[in-house]
CSV table of C-alpha atoms and ligand atoms in Angstrom, one decimal:
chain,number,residue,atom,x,y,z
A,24,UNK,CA,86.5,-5.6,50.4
A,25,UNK,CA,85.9,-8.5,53.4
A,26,UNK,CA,82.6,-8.1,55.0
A,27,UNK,CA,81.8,-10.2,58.2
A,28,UNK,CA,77.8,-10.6,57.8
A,29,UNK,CA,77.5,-10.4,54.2
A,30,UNK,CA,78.9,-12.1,50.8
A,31,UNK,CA,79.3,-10.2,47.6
A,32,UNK,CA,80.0,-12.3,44.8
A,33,UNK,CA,79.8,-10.8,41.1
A,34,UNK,CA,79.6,-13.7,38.0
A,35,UNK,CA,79.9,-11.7,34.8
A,36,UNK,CA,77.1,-9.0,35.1
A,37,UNK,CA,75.2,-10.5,37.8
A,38,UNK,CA,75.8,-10.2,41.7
A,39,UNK,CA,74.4,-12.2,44.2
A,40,UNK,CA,74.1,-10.4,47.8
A,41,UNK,CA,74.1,-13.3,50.2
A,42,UNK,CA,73.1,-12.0,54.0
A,43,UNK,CA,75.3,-14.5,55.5
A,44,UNK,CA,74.9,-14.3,59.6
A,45,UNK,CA,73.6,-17.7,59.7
A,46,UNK,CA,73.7,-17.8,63.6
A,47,UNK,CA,71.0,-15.5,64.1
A,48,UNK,CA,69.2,-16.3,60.7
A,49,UNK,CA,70.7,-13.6,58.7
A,50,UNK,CA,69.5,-11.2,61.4
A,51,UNK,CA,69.9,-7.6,60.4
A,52,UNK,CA,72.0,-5.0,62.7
A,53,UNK,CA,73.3,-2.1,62.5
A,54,UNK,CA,76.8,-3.7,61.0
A,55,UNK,CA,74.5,-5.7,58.6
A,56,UNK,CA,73.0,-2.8,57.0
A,57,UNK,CA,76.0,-0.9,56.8
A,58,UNK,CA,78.4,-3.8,54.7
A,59,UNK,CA,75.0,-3.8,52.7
A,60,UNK,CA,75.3,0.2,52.3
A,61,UNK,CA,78.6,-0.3,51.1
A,62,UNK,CA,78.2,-3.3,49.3
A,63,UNK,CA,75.5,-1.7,47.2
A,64,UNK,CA,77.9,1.2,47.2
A,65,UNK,CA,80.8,-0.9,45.1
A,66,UNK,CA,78.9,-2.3,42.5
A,67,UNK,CA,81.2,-1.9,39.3
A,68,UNK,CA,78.9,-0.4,36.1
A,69,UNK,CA,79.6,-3.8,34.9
A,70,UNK,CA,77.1,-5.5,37.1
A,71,UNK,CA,73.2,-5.1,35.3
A,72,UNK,CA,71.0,-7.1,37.3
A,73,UNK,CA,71.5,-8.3,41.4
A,74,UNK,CA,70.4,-11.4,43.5
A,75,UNK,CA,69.8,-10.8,47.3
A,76,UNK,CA,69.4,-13.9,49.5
A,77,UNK,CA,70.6,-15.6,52.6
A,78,UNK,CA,73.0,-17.3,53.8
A,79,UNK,CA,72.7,-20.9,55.3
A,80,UNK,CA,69.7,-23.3,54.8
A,81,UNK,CA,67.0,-22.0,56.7
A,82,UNK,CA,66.6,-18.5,56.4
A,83,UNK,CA,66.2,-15.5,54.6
A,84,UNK,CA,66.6,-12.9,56.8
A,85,UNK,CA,64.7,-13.8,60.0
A,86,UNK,CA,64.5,-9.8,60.8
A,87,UNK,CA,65.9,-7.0,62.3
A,88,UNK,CA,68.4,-8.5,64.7
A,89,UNK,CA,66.0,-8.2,68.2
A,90,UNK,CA,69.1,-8.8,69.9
A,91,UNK,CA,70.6,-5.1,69.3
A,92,UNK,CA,67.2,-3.6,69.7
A,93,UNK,CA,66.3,-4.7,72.7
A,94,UNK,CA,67.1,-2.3,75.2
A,95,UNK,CA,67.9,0.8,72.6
A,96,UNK,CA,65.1,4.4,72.9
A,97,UNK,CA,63.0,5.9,70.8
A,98,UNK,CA,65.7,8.1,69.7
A,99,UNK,CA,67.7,5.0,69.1
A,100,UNK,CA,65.2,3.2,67.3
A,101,UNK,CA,64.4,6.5,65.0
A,102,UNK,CA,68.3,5.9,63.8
A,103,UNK,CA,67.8,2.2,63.2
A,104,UNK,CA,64.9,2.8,61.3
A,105,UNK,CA,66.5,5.2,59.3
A,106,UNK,CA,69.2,3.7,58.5
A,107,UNK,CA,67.2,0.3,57.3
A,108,UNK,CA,64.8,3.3,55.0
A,109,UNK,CA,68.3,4.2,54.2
A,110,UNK,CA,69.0,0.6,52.9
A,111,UNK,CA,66.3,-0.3,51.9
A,112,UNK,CA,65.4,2.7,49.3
A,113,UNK,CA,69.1,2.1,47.9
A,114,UNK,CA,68.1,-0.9,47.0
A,115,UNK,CA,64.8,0.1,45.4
A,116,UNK,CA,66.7,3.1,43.5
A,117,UNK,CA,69.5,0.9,42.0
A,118,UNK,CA,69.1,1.5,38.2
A,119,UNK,CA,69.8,-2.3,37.4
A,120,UNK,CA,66.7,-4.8,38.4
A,121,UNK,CA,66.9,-6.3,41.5
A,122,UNK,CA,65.7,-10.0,42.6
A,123,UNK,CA,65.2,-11.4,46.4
A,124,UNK,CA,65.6,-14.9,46.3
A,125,UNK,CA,63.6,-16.2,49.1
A,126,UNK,CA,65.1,-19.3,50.6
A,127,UNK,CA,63.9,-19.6,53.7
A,128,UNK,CA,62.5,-17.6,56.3
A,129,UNK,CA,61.6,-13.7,55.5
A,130,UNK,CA,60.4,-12.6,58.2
A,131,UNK,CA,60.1,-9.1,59.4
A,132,UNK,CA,63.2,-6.8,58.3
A,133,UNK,CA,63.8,-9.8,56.1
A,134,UNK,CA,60.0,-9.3,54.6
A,135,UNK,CA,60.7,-5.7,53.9
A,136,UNK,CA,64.3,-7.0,52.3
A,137,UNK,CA,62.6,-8.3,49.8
A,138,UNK,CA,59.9,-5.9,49.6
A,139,UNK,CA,62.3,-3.3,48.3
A,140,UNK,CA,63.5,-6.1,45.5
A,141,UNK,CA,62.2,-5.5,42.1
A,142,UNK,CA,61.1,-9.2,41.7
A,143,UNK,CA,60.5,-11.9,44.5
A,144,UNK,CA,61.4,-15.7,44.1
A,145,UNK,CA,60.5,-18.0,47.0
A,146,UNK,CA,61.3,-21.6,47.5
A,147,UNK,CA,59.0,-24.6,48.6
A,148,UNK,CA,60.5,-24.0,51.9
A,149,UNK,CA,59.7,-19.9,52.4
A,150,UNK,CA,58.1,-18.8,55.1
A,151,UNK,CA,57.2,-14.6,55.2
A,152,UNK,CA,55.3,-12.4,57.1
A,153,UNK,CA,56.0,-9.8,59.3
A,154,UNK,CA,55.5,-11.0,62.9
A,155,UNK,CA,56.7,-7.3,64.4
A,156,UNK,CA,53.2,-7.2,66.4
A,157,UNK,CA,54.1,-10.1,67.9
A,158,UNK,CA,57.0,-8.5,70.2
A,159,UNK,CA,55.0,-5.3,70.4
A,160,UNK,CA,56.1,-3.1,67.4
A,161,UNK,CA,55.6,-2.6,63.9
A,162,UNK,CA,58.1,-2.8,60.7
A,163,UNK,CA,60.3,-0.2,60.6
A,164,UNK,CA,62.2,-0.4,57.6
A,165,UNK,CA,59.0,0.3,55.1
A,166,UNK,CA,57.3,-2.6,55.5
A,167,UNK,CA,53.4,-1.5,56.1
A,168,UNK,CA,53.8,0.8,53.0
A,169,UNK,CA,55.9,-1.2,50.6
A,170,UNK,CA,53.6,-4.8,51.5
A,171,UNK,CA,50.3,-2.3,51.3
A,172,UNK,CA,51.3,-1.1,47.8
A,173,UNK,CA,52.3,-5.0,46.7
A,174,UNK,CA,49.2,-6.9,48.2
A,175,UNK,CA,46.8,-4.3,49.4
A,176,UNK,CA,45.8,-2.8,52.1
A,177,UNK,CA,43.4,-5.1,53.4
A,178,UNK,CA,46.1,-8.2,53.2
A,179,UNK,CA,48.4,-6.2,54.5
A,180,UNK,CA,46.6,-5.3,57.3
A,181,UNK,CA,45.8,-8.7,58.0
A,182,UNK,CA,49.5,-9.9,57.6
A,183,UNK,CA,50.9,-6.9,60.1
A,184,UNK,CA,47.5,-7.1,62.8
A,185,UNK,CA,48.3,-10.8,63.1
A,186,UNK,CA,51.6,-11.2,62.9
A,187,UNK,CA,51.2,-14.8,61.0
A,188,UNK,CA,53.5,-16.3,58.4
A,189,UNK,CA,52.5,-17.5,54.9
A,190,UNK,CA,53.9,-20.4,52.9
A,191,UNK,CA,55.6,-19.9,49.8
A,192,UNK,CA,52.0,-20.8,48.0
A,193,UNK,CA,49.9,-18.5,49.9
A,194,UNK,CA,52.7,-15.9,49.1
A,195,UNK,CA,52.1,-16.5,45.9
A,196,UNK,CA,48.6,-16.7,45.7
A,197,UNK,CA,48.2,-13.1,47.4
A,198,UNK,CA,51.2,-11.6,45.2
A,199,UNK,CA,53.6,-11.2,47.4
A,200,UNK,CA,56.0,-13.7,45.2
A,201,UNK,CA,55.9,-14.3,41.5
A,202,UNK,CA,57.0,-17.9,41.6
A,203,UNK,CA,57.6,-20.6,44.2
A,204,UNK,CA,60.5,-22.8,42.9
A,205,UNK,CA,61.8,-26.2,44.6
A,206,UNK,CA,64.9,-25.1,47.8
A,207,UNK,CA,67.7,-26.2,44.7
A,208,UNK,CA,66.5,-24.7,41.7
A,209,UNK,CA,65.6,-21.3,43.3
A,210,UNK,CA,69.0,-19.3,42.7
A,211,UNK,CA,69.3,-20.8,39.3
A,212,UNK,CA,66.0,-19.7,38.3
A,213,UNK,CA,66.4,-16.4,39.4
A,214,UNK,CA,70.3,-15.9,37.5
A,215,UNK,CA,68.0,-17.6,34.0
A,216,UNK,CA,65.6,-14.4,35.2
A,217,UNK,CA,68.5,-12.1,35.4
A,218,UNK,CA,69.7,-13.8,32.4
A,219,UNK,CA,66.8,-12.6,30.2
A,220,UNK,CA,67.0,-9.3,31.7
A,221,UNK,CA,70.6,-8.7,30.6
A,222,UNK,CA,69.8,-9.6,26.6
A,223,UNK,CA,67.9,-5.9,27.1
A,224,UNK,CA,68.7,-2.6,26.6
A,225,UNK,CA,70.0,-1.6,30.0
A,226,UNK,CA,69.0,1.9,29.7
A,227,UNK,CA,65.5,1.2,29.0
A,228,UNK,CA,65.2,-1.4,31.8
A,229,UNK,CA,66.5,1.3,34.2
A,230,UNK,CA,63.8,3.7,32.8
A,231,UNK,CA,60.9,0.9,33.4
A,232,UNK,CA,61.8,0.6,36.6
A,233,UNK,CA,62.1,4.4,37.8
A,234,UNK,CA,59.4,5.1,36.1
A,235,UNK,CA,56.7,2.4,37.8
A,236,UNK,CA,58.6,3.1,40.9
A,237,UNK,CA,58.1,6.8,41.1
A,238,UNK,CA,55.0,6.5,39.1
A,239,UNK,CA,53.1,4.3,41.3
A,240,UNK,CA,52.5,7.3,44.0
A,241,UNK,CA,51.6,9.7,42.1
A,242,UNK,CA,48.4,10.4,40.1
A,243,UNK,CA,48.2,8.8,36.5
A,244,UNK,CA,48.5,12.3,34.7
A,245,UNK,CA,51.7,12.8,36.1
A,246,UNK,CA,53.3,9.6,35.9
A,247,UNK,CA,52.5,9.5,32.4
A,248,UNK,CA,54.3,12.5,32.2
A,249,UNK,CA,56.7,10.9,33.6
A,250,UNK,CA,56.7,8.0,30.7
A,251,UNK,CA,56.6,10.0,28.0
A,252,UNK,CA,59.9,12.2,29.4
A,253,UNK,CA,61.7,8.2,29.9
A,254,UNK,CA,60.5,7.2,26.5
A,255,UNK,CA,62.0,10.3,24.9
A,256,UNK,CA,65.1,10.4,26.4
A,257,UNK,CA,65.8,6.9,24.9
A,258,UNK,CA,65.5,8.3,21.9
A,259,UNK,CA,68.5,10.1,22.6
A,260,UNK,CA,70.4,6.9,22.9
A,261,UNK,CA,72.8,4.8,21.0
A,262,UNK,CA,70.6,1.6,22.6
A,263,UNK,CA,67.1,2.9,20.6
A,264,UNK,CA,69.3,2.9,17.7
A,265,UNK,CA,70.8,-0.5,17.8
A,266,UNK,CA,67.7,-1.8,19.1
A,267,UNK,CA,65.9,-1.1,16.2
A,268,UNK,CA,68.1,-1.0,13.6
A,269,UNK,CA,69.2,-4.7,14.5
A,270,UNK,CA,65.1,-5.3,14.4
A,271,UNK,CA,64.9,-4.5,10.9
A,272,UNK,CA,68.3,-6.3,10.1
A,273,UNK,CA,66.9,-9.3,12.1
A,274,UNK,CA,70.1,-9.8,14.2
A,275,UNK,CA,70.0,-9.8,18.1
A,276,UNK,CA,70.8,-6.1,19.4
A,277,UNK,CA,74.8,-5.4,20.8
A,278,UNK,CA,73.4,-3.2,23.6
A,279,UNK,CA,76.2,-0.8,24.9
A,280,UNK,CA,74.6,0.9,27.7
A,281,UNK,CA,74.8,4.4,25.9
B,328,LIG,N1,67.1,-11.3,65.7
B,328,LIG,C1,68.1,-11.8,66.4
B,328,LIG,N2,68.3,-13.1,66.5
B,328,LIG,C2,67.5,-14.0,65.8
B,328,LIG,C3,66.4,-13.5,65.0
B,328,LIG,C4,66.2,-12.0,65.0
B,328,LIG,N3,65.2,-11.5,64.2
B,328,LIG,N4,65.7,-14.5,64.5
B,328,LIG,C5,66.4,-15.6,64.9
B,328,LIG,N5,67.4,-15.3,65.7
B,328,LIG,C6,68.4,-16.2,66.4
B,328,LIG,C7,67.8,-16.9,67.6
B,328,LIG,O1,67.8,-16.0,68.7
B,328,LIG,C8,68.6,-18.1,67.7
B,328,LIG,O2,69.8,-17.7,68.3
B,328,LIG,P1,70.5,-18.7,69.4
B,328,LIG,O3,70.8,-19.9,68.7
B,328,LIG,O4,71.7,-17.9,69.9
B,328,LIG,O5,69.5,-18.9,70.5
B,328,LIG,C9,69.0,-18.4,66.3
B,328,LIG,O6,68.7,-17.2,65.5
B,328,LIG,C10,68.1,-19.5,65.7
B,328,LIG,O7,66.8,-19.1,65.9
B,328,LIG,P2,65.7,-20.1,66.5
B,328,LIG,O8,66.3,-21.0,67.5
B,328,LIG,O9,64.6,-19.2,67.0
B,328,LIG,O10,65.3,-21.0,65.3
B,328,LIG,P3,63.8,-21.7,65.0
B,328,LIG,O11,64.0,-22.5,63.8
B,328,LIG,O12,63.3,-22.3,66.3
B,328,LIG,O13,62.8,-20.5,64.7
B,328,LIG,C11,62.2,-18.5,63.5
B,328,LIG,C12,63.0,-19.8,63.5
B,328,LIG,C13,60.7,-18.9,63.5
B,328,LIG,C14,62.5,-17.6,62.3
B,328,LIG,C15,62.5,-17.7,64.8
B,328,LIG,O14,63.9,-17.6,65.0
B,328,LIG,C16,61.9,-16.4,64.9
B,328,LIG,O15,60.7,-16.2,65.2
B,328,LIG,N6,62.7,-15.3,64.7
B,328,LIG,C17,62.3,-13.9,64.9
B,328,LIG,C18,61.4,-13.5,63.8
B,328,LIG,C19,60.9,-12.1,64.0
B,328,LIG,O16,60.2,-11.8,64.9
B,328,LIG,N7,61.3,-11.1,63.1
B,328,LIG,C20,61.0,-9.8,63.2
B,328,LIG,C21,62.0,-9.0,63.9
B,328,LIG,S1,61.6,-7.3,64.3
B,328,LIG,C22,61.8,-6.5,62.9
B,328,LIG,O17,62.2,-7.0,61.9
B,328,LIG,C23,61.5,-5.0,63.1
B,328,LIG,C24,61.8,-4.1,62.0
B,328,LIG,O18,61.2,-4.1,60.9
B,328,LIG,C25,62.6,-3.0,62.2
């Protein structure tokens, strides 16, 4: 399918989502989100692990696109924001692992991008924050609960009360990447992270991640509940069985995804 303001591009079993408006540094409109929807949408059961980044050499995503939001309402702005949620929690509840790869500014909307990411990789040349304050709003695609639950609350108040970006290294150092990588290693190193992911049974990496993501809000009896269902259902699995039966033959498991 042609999209105008984003690039799909699917290497074996990893895709790499490039936001790719580089005019308005990747901003993200309505027509954004909803090439992302159906991006997301069109993955083949062939892809197991996916890339998000931007498009261009200086951003991210620089934001919701302020240009479209403007001069909408409330009731307008109750629709944007639900249709980033939208986007956003599709993201988060893809069973395959999902990577931002920060390359530039991620600011705002572009934050909260990468916020609903499974794993963040930033460049030398990353700038995030979430500067909504700063034109007299807040996030409004789950940033102040997503960045709350990554870096705390007290960080995350900072970051959202003052509206100031962070450098990749103070990004890092406050958790809100993993790694800071030089501008032309960064989407190599995150395909050798999405490399290691794929030598794993996929069905077990999809139960790791619902079950932190779903078990992080609730209280620990349940979400252990919640791990012990996930660990028995693998059981069920031809994965469990070729896992560890190639274990004891000590030959690398053929994972089928069943
Ligand atoms: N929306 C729309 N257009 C944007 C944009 C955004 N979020 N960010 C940048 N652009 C556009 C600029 O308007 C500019 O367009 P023109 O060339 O047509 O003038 C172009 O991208 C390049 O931007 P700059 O000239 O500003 O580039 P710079 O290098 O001087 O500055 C920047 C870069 C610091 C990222 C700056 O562009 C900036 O501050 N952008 C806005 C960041 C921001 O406030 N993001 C939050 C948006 S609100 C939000 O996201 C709410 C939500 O959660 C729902």
């Amino acid at each position: 399918m042609a999209y105008e303001n984003i690039r799909l591009e699917i290497e074996d079993a990893i895709a790499v989502l490039t936001i790719d408006r580089p005019k308005a540094l990747n901003a993200l409109n309505s027509k954004t989100f909803h090439e992302i929807e159906s991006a997301l949408n069109s993955l083949p059961p062939t892809v197991r692990a996916l890339i998000v980044t931007g498009g261009g050499d200086k951003a991210f995503v620089a934001g919701a696109d302020i240009a479209e939001m403007v001069s909408i309402g409330a009731a307008q702005a109750r629709e944007f924001s639900a249709l980033g949620h939208r986007v956003m929690q599709q993201l988060e509840q893809l069973s395959i692992p999902t990577i931002a790869a920060v390359n530039g500014f991620a600011l705002g909307g572009g934050c909260e991008l990468a916020l609903a990411c499974d794993l963040i990789y930033a460049s030398e040349k990353a700038k995030l924050g979430v500067p909504e304050v700063t034109l007299g709003v807040i996030p409004g695609f789950g940033g102040t609960q997503r960045l709350a639950r990554l870096v705390g609350k007290m960080r995350a108040k900072e970051l959202l009360f003052t509206g100031e970006r962070v450098d990749a290294a103070k990004a890092k150092e406050i958790g809100l990447v993993l790694e800071v990588l030089p501008a032309d290693q960064l989407l190599a190193h995150c395909k050798t992270v999405a490399g290691k992911l794929l030598k794993n049974g996929p069905l077990a990496v999809a139960q790791a991640k619902r079950i932190v993501e779903f078990g992080a809000d609730q209280d620990l009896r349940a979400a252990n509940e919640l791990e012990r269902q996930g660990f028995a259902v693998l059981f069920g699995s031809e994965d469990q069985k070729e896992g560890m039966k190639a274990f004891l033959e000590k030959r690398p498991a053929a994972f089928s995804g069943k």
